[in-house]
Tab-separated table of C-alpha atoms and ligand atoms in Angstrom:
chain	number	residue	atom	x	y	z
A	1	MET	CA	0.000	0.000	0.000
A	2	GLY	CA	1.611	3.250	-1.064
A	3	THR	CA	0.748	6.896	-1.246
A	4	ALA	CA	0.233	7.797	-4.872
A	5	SER	CA	1.122	11.099	-6.425
A	6	PRO	CA	-1.932	13.045	-7.633
A	7	ARG	CA	-0.576	13.442	-11.155
A	8	ASP	CA	-0.372	9.648	-11.620
A	9	GLU	CA	-3.920	9.075	-10.459
A	10	PRO	CA	-6.749	9.011	-12.999
A	11	ALA	CA	-9.147	9.345	-10.066
A	12	PHE	CA	-7.571	12.552	-8.812
A	13	ALA	CA	-9.872	14.949	-10.664
A	14	SER	CA	-12.891	13.425	-8.984
A	15	ALA	CA	-10.991	13.271	-5.636
A	16	THR	CA	-10.747	17.060	-5.772
A	17	SER	CA	-14.481	17.408	-6.317
A	18	LEU	CA	-15.179	14.796	-3.621
A	19	ALA	CA	-13.138	16.884	-1.155
A	20	GLU	CA	-15.193	19.965	-2.111
A	21	GLU	CA	-18.435	18.060	-1.598
A	22	PHE	CA	-17.158	16.810	1.768
A	23	ARG	CA	-16.405	20.408	2.861
A	24	ARG	CA	-19.844	21.508	1.709
A	25	ARG	CA	-21.594	18.785	3.730
A	26	HIS	CA	-19.465	18.723	6.866
A	27	GLY	CA	-17.885	22.183	6.998
A	28	ALA	CA	-14.415	20.667	7.349
A	29	GLU	CA	-11.664	19.074	5.244
A	30	PRO	CA	-11.651	15.251	4.972
A	31	GLU	CA	-8.706	13.810	6.930
A	32	SER	CA	-7.932	11.428	4.082
A	33	ILE	CA	-9.192	10.285	0.687
A	34	TRP	CA	-8.685	6.698	-0.480
A	35	PHE	CA	-8.922	5.039	-3.873
A	36	SER	CA	-10.063	1.417	-4.036
A	37	PRO	CA	-10.125	-0.323	-7.438
A	38	GLY	CA	-12.781	-2.360	-9.213
A	39	ARG	CA	-11.803	-5.636	-10.859
A	40	VAL	CA	-12.289	-7.772	-13.938
A	41	ASN	CA	-11.965	-11.540	-13.910
A	42	THR	CA	-10.040	-13.009	-16.827
A	43	MET	CA	-10.164	-16.733	-16.012
A	44	GLY	CA	-11.824	-19.011	-13.476
A	45	ALA	CA	-15.458	-18.062	-14.072
A	46	HIS	CA	-17.743	-19.119	-11.203
A	47	LEU	CA	-14.929	-21.146	-9.675
A	48	ASP	CA	-14.324	-19.265	-6.425
A	49	TYR	CA	-17.289	-20.772	-4.591
A	50	ASN	CA	-16.327	-24.192	-6.005
A	51	GLY	CA	-12.787	-24.076	-4.575
A	52	GLY	CA	-11.118	-23.509	-7.961
A	53	PRO	CA	-8.403	-21.121	-9.195
A	54	VAL	CA	-9.275	-17.619	-10.461
A	55	MET	CA	-7.282	-14.925	-12.271
A	56	PRO	CA	-8.795	-11.496	-11.601
A	57	CYS	CA	-7.131	-8.159	-12.120
A	58	ALA	CA	-7.756	-4.788	-10.445
A	59	ILE	CA	-8.387	-1.886	-12.792
A	60	ASP	CA	-7.533	1.788	-12.600
A	61	ARG	CA	-11.158	2.748	-11.990
A	62	GLY	CA	-12.787	2.502	-8.629
A	63	THR	CA	-14.333	3.948	-5.507
A	64	LEU	CA	-13.169	7.038	-3.643
A	65	VAL	CA	-13.706	7.263	0.117
A	66	ALA	CA	-13.290	10.564	1.956
A	67	LEU	CA	-13.392	10.435	5.741
A	68	ARG	CA	-13.041	12.442	8.889
A	69	ARG	CA	-13.225	11.142	12.440
A	70	ARG	CA	-15.756	12.686	14.848
A	71	ALA	CA	-15.619	12.882	18.620
A	72	ASP	CA	-19.365	12.836	19.326
A	73	GLY	CA	-20.111	9.127	18.817
A	74	ARG	CA	-22.092	9.665	15.590
A	75	ALA	CA	-21.404	8.408	12.070
A	76	THR	CA	-22.633	9.504	8.647
A	77	ILE	CA	-22.490	7.618	5.326
A	78	ALA	CA	-23.296	9.314	1.994
A	79	SER	CA	-22.428	9.020	-1.689
A	80	THR	CA	-22.251	11.402	-4.629
A	81	SER	CA	-24.165	8.759	-6.651
A	82	PHE	CA	-27.183	8.308	-4.354
A	83	GLU	CA	-29.624	10.617	-2.594
A	84	GLY	CA	-29.732	10.893	1.162
A	85	GLU	CA	-27.390	10.470	4.096
A	86	LEU	CA	-27.359	7.811	6.795
A	87	SER	CA	-26.721	9.383	10.205
A	88	PHE	CA	-26.652	7.354	13.424
A	89	GLU	CA	-25.197	6.780	16.898
A	90	VAL	CA	-22.358	4.254	16.673
A	91	ARG	CA	-23.468	2.607	19.954
A	92	ALA	CA	-27.003	1.940	18.653
A	93	PRO	CA	-27.848	-1.145	16.509
A	94	PRO	CA	-26.632	-0.465	12.937
A	95	PRO	CA	-29.455	0.989	10.771
A	96	ARG	CA	-29.414	-1.662	8.039
A	97	GLY	CA	-31.796	-0.635	5.252
A	98	GLY	CA	-31.481	-2.819	2.124
A	99	ARG	CA	-29.527	0.002	0.434
A	100	TRP	CA	-26.016	0.434	-0.979
A	101	SER	CA	-24.963	1.928	2.384
A	102	ASP	CA	-25.347	-1.506	4.025
A	103	TYR	CA	-21.922	-2.415	2.539
A	104	PRO	CA	-19.876	0.344	4.242
A	105	LEU	CA	-22.130	0.078	7.288
A	106	GLY	CA	-21.291	-3.636	7.596
A	107	VAL	CA	-17.567	-2.870	7.471
A	108	LEU	CA	-17.874	-0.011	9.979
A	109	HIS	CA	-19.908	-2.243	12.297
A	110	ALA	CA	-17.217	-4.992	12.182
A	111	LEU	CA	-14.357	-2.573	12.802
A	112	LEU	CA	-16.155	-0.810	15.651
A	113	ALA	CA	-16.646	-4.229	17.271
A	114	ARG	CA	-12.901	-4.818	16.936
A	115	LEU	CA	-12.145	-1.430	18.514
A	116	ARG	CA	-14.444	-2.228	21.440
A	117	SER	CA	-12.842	-5.656	21.885
A	118	GLU	CA	-9.489	-3.866	22.202
A	119	GLY	CA	-10.952	-1.671	24.930
A	120	ARG	CA	-11.104	1.422	22.753
A	121	GLY	CA	-14.408	3.248	22.962
A	122	PRO	CA	-15.980	4.038	19.607
A	123	SER	CA	-15.786	7.632	18.482
A	124	GLY	CA	-17.500	8.455	15.186
A	125	VAL	CA	-16.769	9.132	11.554
A	126	ASP	CA	-18.090	10.903	8.446
A	127	LEU	CA	-17.750	8.816	5.272
A	128	LEU	CA	-18.406	10.174	1.779
A	129	TYR	CA	-18.150	7.976	-1.338
A	130	GLY	CA	-17.522	8.856	-4.972
A	131	GLY	CA	-15.481	7.514	-7.872
A	132	ASP	CA	-15.925	6.328	-11.417
A	133	LEU	CA	-16.855	2.649	-11.170
A	134	PRO	CA	-20.141	1.688	-12.849
A	135	ILE	CA	-22.483	0.007	-10.344
A	136	GLY	CA	-23.986	-3.398	-11.151
A	137	ALA	CA	-21.742	-3.861	-14.202
A	138	GLY	CA	-19.837	-6.889	-12.893
A	139	LEU	CA	-16.776	-4.795	-11.972
A	140	SER	CA	-17.251	-5.528	-8.261
A	141	SER	CA	-18.302	-2.160	-6.940
A	142	SER	CA	-19.335	-3.836	-3.677
A	143	ALA	CA	-15.888	-5.344	-2.961
A	144	SER	CA	-14.304	-2.064	-4.028
A	145	ILE	CA	-16.434	-0.199	-1.441
A	146	CYS	CA	-15.961	-2.790	1.326
A	147	VAL	CA	-12.193	-3.206	0.910
A	148	GLY	CA	-11.650	0.562	0.507
A	149	THR	CA	-13.758	1.283	3.607
A	150	ALA	CA	-11.926	-1.344	5.665
A	151	ARG	CA	-8.534	0.012	4.600
A	152	ALA	CA	-9.471	3.669	5.195
A	153	LEU	CA	-11.106	3.055	8.607
A	154	SER	CA	-8.318	0.747	9.648
A	155	GLU	CA	-5.766	3.503	9.129
A	156	ALA	CA	-7.936	6.254	10.631
A	157	PHE	CA	-8.505	4.216	13.819
A	158	GLU	CA	-4.939	2.802	13.916
A	159	LEU	CA	-6.070	-0.810	13.668
A	160	GLU	CA	-2.950	-1.874	11.734
A	161	SER	CA	-4.834	-4.473	9.704
A	162	SER	CA	-3.036	-6.904	7.398
A	163	ASP	CA	-4.312	-7.323	3.831
A	164	LEU	CA	-5.885	-10.586	4.982
A	165	GLN	CA	-7.760	-8.874	7.832
A	166	ILE	CA	-9.029	-6.320	5.311
A	167	VAL	CA	-10.331	-9.164	3.100
A	168	GLU	CA	-11.973	-10.793	6.131
A	169	ALA	CA	-13.693	-7.549	7.170
A	170	ALA	CA	-15.008	-7.100	3.602
A	171	LEU	CA	-16.278	-10.691	3.440
A	172	LEU	CA	-17.915	-10.410	6.846
A	173	ALA	CA	-19.741	-7.281	5.694
A	174	GLU	CA	-20.913	-8.801	2.391
A	175	ARG	CA	-21.831	-12.249	3.661
A	176	GLY	CA	-22.694	-11.726	7.313
A	177	PHE	CA	-24.150	-8.224	7.278
A	178	VAL	CA	-25.607	-7.690	3.774
A	179	GLY	CA	-26.321	-11.418	3.334
A	180	VAL	CA	-24.917	-11.995	-0.184
A	181	ARG	CA	-23.669	-15.523	-0.975
A	182	CYS	CA	-20.507	-14.216	-2.681
A	183	GLY	CA	-17.262	-16.103	-3.195
A	184	ILE	CA	-13.852	-14.941	-1.975
A	185	MET	CA	-12.486	-13.737	-5.333
A	186	ASP	CA	-13.613	-10.103	-5.320
A	187	PRO	CA	-12.175	-8.834	-2.019
A	188	TYR	CA	-8.896	-10.677	-2.715
A	189	ALA	CA	-8.769	-9.204	-6.233
A	190	VAL	CA	-9.118	-5.692	-4.813
A	191	ALA	CA	-7.006	-6.000	-1.644
A	192	MET	CA	-4.081	-8.037	-3.035
A	193	ALA	CA	-3.831	-6.279	-6.424
A	194	ARG	CA	-0.382	-5.394	-7.767
A	195	PRO	CA	0.104	-2.920	-10.635
A	196	GLY	CA	0.683	-4.565	-14.012
A	197	ALA	CA	-0.275	-8.047	-12.865
A	198	LEU	CA	-3.126	-10.517	-12.692
A	199	LEU	CA	-3.796	-12.220	-9.373
A	200	TRP	CA	-3.594	-16.015	-9.242
A	201	LEU	CA	-5.826	-17.059	-6.332
A	202	ASP	CA	-6.424	-20.686	-5.469
A	203	CYS	CA	-9.783	-20.593	-3.710
A	204	LYS	CA	-9.325	-24.028	-2.151
A	205	ASP	CA	-6.642	-22.831	0.271
A	206	ALA	CA	-6.703	-19.052	-0.449
A	207	SER	CA	-3.042	-19.077	-1.512
A	208	TRP	CA	-2.213	-16.361	-4.017
A	209	THR	CA	0.529	-14.909	-6.149
A	210	SER	CA	0.850	-12.296	-8.902
A	211	VAL	CA	1.254	-13.146	-12.590
A	212	PRO	CA	2.763	-10.243	-14.559
A	213	LEU	CA	1.183	-9.021	-17.787
A	214	ASP	CA	3.424	-7.486	-20.430
A	215	LEU	CA	1.785	-4.065	-20.639
A	216	GLU	CA	4.107	-3.020	-23.451
A	217	SER	CA	2.292	-5.452	-25.712
A	218	VAL	CA	-1.207	-6.050	-24.305
A	219	SER	CA	-4.212	-3.989	-23.218
A	220	ILE	CA	-7.331	-4.869	-21.265
A	221	ALA	CA	-10.596	-3.505	-22.627
A	222	VAL	CA	-13.951	-3.570	-20.861
A	223	LEU	CA	-17.076	-3.402	-23.018
A	224	ASP	CA	-20.192	-2.491	-21.023
A	225	THR	CA	-23.522	-3.641	-22.501
A	226	HIS	CA	-25.367	-1.362	-20.014
A	227	VAL	CA	-27.733	-4.296	-19.453
A	228	ARG	CA	-28.511	-4.576	-15.715
A	229	ARG	CA	-30.547	-7.533	-14.514
A	230	GLU	CA	-32.744	-7.044	-11.453
A	231	LEU	CA	-32.798	-10.772	-10.796
A	232	ALA	CA	-29.054	-11.366	-11.184
A	233	GLN	CA	-28.555	-11.994	-7.452
A	234	VAL	CA	-31.311	-14.616	-7.384
A	235	ALA	CA	-29.857	-16.359	-10.453
A	236	PHE	CA	-26.340	-16.208	-8.934
A	237	ASN	CA	-27.553	-17.817	-5.696
A	238	GLU	CA	-29.268	-20.499	-7.783
A	239	ARG	CA	-25.957	-21.345	-9.514
A	240	VAL	CA	-24.220	-21.606	-6.125
A	241	GLN	CA	-26.950	-23.946	-4.931
A	242	GLN	CA	-26.852	-26.064	-8.136
A	243	CYS	CA	-23.081	-26.511	-7.894
A	244	SER	CA	-23.399	-27.623	-4.312
A	245	ALA	CA	-26.202	-30.075	-5.240
A	246	ALA	CA	-24.082	-31.499	-8.094
A	247	PHE	CA	-21.151	-31.944	-5.726
A	248	GLU	CA	-23.285	-33.869	-3.220
A	249	VAL	CA	-24.004	-36.453	-5.946
A	250	LEU	CA	-20.473	-36.515	-7.405
A	251	ARG	CA	-18.702	-36.964	-4.079
A	252	THR	CA	-20.399	-40.326	-3.642
A	253	LEU	CA	-18.323	-41.544	-6.629
A	254	GLN	CA	-15.125	-39.751	-5.554
A	255	PRO	CA	-15.186	-39.692	-1.733
A	256	ALA	CA	-11.790	-37.976	-1.360
A	257	ALA	CA	-13.086	-34.862	-3.142
A	258	THR	CA	-13.656	-31.883	-0.833
A	259	CYS	CA	-15.214	-29.493	-3.376
A	260	LEU	CA	-16.407	-29.483	-6.997
A	261	ARG	CA	-12.945	-28.358	-8.134
A	262	ASP	CA	-11.553	-31.757	-7.094
A	263	ILE	CA	-13.931	-33.734	-9.313
A	264	GLU	CA	-12.189	-35.472	-12.209
A	265	ARG	CA	-13.540	-35.607	-15.754
A	266	ALA	CA	-13.863	-39.405	-15.517
A	267	THR	CA	-16.017	-39.092	-12.367
A	268	LEU	CA	-18.298	-36.631	-14.116
A	269	GLU	CA	-18.660	-38.969	-17.100
A	270	ARG	CA	-19.587	-41.900	-14.840
A	271	ALA	CA	-22.124	-39.757	-12.973
A	272	ARG	CA	-23.934	-38.205	-15.928
A	273	ALA	CA	-26.936	-40.506	-15.633
A	274	LEU	CA	-27.245	-39.715	-11.909
A	275	LEU	CA	-27.403	-35.948	-12.390
A	276	GLU	CA	-30.331	-33.850	-13.550
A	277	PRO	CA	-29.284	-32.321	-16.929
A	278	PRO	CA	-28.862	-28.732	-15.583
A	279	LEU	CA	-26.690	-29.991	-12.720
A	280	ALA	CA	-24.552	-32.049	-15.118
A	281	SER	CA	-24.035	-28.948	-17.285
A	282	ARG	CA	-23.084	-26.743	-14.304
A	283	ALA	CA	-20.595	-29.375	-13.101
A	284	ALA	CA	-19.188	-29.777	-16.632
A	285	HIS	CA	-18.483	-26.044	-16.765
A	286	VAL	CA	-16.639	-26.141	-13.435
A	287	VAL	CA	-14.555	-29.224	-14.247
A	288	GLU	CA	-13.559	-27.862	-17.698
A	289	GLU	CA	-12.966	-24.323	-16.433
A	290	VAL	CA	-10.582	-25.561	-13.739
A	291	ALA	CA	-8.479	-27.305	-16.427
A	292	ARG	CA	-8.684	-24.257	-18.720
A	293	THR	CA	-7.573	-21.876	-15.971
A	294	PHE	CA	-4.431	-23.916	-15.229
A	295	GLU	CA	-3.690	-24.084	-18.978
A	296	ALA	CA	-4.244	-20.320	-19.308
A	297	ARG	CA	-1.825	-19.546	-16.478
A	298	ASP	CA	0.814	-21.823	-18.019
A	299	ALA	CA	0.332	-20.137	-21.392
A	300	LEU	CA	0.761	-16.665	-19.880
A	301	LEU	CA	3.861	-17.687	-17.924
A	302	ALA	CA	5.315	-19.058	-21.176
A	303	GLY	CA	4.631	-15.730	-22.944
A	304	ASP	CA	1.800	-17.204	-25.028
A	305	VAL	CA	-0.775	-14.392	-24.735
A	306	ALA	CA	-2.778	-15.750	-27.671
A	307	GLY	CA	-3.068	-19.107	-25.880
A	308	PHE	CA	-4.318	-17.308	-22.762
A	309	GLY	CA	-6.865	-15.346	-24.816
A	310	ALA	CA	-8.136	-18.501	-26.530
A	311	ARG	CA	-8.981	-19.934	-23.073
A	312	MET	CA	-10.914	-16.738	-22.213
A	313	THR	CA	-13.049	-17.129	-25.330
A	314	ALA	CA	-13.581	-20.833	-24.619
A	315	ALA	CA	-14.637	-19.906	-21.075
A	316	HIS	CA	-17.317	-17.627	-22.499
A	317	ALA	CA	-18.710	-20.418	-24.705
A	318	SER	CA	-19.036	-22.619	-21.618
A	319	LEU	CA	-20.608	-19.809	-19.552
A	320	ARG	CA	-23.196	-19.462	-22.301
A	321	ALA	CA	-23.952	-23.103	-23.050
A	322	ASN	CA	-23.225	-24.955	-19.790
A	323	PHE	CA	-23.548	-22.386	-17.040
A	324	GLU	CA	-26.276	-20.351	-18.785
A	325	VAL	CA	-25.298	-16.980	-17.318
A	326	SER	CA	-24.791	-15.040	-20.563
A	327	VAL	CA	-27.253	-12.807	-22.432
A	328	ARG	CA	-27.362	-12.021	-26.152
A	329	GLU	CA	-25.828	-8.557	-25.706
A	330	LEU	CA	-22.756	-10.128	-24.073
A	331	ASP	CA	-22.565	-12.863	-26.734
A	332	LEU	CA	-22.642	-10.285	-29.498
A	333	LEU	CA	-19.787	-8.277	-27.973
A	334	VAL	CA	-17.669	-11.406	-27.467
A	335	GLU	CA	-18.303	-12.531	-31.045
A	336	CYS	CA	-17.581	-9.104	-32.457
A	337	ALA	CA	-14.495	-8.439	-30.286
A	338	THR	CA	-12.886	-11.770	-31.131
A	339	SER	CA	-13.296	-11.101	-34.865
A	340	VAL	CA	-11.126	-7.955	-34.602
A	341	PRO	CA	-7.488	-8.576	-35.616
A	342	GLY	CA	-5.216	-8.309	-32.571
A	343	VAL	CA	-7.878	-9.358	-30.025
A	344	HIS	CA	-6.553	-12.442	-28.220
A	345	GLY	CA	-9.754	-13.353	-26.397
A	346	ALA	CA	-12.935	-12.082	-24.737
A	347	ARG	CA	-15.528	-13.251	-22.224
A	348	LEU	CA	-18.154	-11.943	-19.852
A	349	THR	CA	-16.748	-10.750	-16.534
A	350	GLY	CA	-18.392	-11.005	-13.111
A	351	ALA	CA	-21.414	-13.173	-12.518
A	352	GLY	CA	-23.041	-12.562	-15.933
A	353	PHE	CA	-26.745	-11.898	-16.694
A	354	GLY	CA	-25.695	-8.534	-18.188
A	355	GLY	CA	-22.823	-6.214	-17.361
A	356	CYS	CA	-19.475	-6.262	-19.127
A	357	VAL	CA	-17.210	-8.223	-21.447
A	358	VAL	CA	-13.462	-8.189	-20.808
A	359	ALA	CA	-11.124	-8.475	-23.802
A	360	LEU	CA	-7.369	-9.011	-23.955
A	361	LEU	CA	-5.835	-7.414	-27.026
A	362	ALA	CA	-2.577	-6.396	-28.626
A	363	ARG	CA	-1.729	-2.757	-28.001
A	364	GLY	CA	-2.706	-0.748	-31.031
A	365	ALA	CA	-5.910	-2.721	-31.696
A	366	GLU	CA	-8.025	-0.566	-29.312
A	367	GLN	CA	-9.440	1.807	-31.929
A	368	GLU	CA	-10.538	-0.944	-34.280
A	369	LEU	CA	-12.153	-2.769	-31.364
A	370	ARG	CA	-14.098	0.371	-30.412
A	371	GLU	CA	-15.266	1.022	-33.953
A	372	ALA	CA	-16.192	-2.563	-34.863
A	373	CYS	CA	-18.003	-3.415	-31.625
A	374	GLY	CA	-19.655	-0.002	-31.256
A	375	ALA	CA	-21.118	-0.142	-34.778
A	376	ALA	CA	-22.222	-3.809	-34.695
A	377	PHE	CA	-23.815	-3.482	-31.250
A	378	SER	CA	-25.673	-0.218	-31.820
A	379	GLY	CA	-26.855	-1.458	-35.232
A	380	LEU	CA	-28.568	-4.397	-33.531
A	381	HIS	CA	-29.599	-3.077	-30.123
A	382	GLY	CA	-30.047	0.643	-30.762
A	383	TRP	CA	-27.691	1.920	-28.028
A	384	ARG	CA	-23.906	2.070	-27.860
A	385	PRO	CA	-21.862	0.020	-25.436
A	386	SER	CA	-19.153	1.859	-23.446
A	387	ILE	CA	-15.731	0.593	-24.441
A	388	GLU	CA	-12.836	1.546	-22.162
A	389	VAL	CA	-9.213	0.484	-21.983
A	390	TYR	CA	-7.863	-0.043	-18.474
A	391	ARG	CA	-4.452	-0.540	-16.908
A	392	PRO	CA	-4.150	-3.280	-14.306
A	393	GLY	CA	-3.727	-1.060	-11.253
A	394	GLY	CA	-2.694	-1.633	-7.632
A	395	GLY	CA	-4.841	-2.175	-4.546
A	396	PRO	CA	-6.399	0.422	-2.216
A	397	ARG	CA	-4.247	3.467	-1.613
A	398	ARG	CA	-4.398	6.795	0.141
A	399	LEU	CA	-4.285	9.671	-2.300
A	400	ALA	CA	-1.715	12.377	-1.669
A	401	ARG	CA	-3.284	15.807	-1.107
B	501	GLA	C1	-19.617	-12.656	-8.817
B	501	GLA	C2	-19.194	-13.076	-7.413
B	501	GLA	C3	-17.789	-13.656	-7.417
B	501	GLA	C4	-17.666	-14.760	-8.476
B	501	GLA	C5	-18.164	-14.261	-9.827
B	501	GLA	C6	-18.193	-15.331	-10.897
B	501	GLA	O1	-18.865	-11.571	-9.254
B	501	GLA	O2	-19.225	-11.958	-6.536
B	501	GLA	O3	-17.475	-14.129	-6.135
B	501	GLA	O4	-18.360	-15.901	-8.064
B	501	GLA	O5	-19.477	-13.732	-9.727
B	501	GLA	O6	-16.910	-15.756	-11.236
């Protein structure tokens, strides 16, 4: 975690306006402003909650958190993107409300409990959020908020948290407080990010390492369909449940297996007749995607970017046919992107059901990608997708002021 210079930070322009907004609301300067990235996932789709490997990457777009401690035992949470302000006594039960603010509230609640357990009475804090990360696009705005909040509060209240404790606080907020059945990938992707690298995270034992990307020769583009599905969370929870149901059947044929990631192809073949067709398809995606993700990592380490990209595109085909989490707008962008010369591969990122496609391409191919995909998509759907090129950025950091 470093302190970045303002000139290097794409988020700095909006940090300046966030500081102004903070002064307007609270009549005082924020004590600090933090940047916390969003993420894309390149390989290992829907593997985190099945114990498999994933290869996400933080991007240079994210959440900004401005904060100032208070001495009166009150806290406020507000955002430049949403109306209203949550204002409450920190000693009272947390005012959970089924809103975006439940995410930072969950983190604050966990850290206040830690402060109390260390015998330090809670004071209060004003938190104001901003930034440039689209919400609900599959770029993990929730992990970006939770990890950024945990890091910012941890420093403000001198909790000296390790990266792992930050991940745990974020997971506790999302799973325990908000009640989302999310996997571990997103908070790790945000908290452990290193500039210019993908994260290799093995979700079976949570071991991780960085895999460098040659940024002289490749770019990462994110193509946003602007399709947002209201029922995405329900469908995501259904996939989690189906994978767990498939594993319960498969483990009877391979008793040493501890999660779906351990299931061998031969076991799956033997079990096909025992599984309902949708469960067999979900398990087939997981088993194949585990193999593909190892192959993709080996290709990247050997300098074979095209081989890595081919696995991304194959992952998308399986997400569409076997896991059934794609939509036609995503399929069109993948098809169109992969037909552009210089594009190594493309797939949906995040849970699916709308949101974004991530593409890996040779530097110099960005303009053609924008033109080809923009024209084909708007010709068919009537609106233009947003197409942005990102740098793999670092994890949460305090912005210099
Ligand atoms: C969502 C979840 C992640 C992961 C992805 C699919 O983004 O939050 O934990 O399961 O879907 O790979």
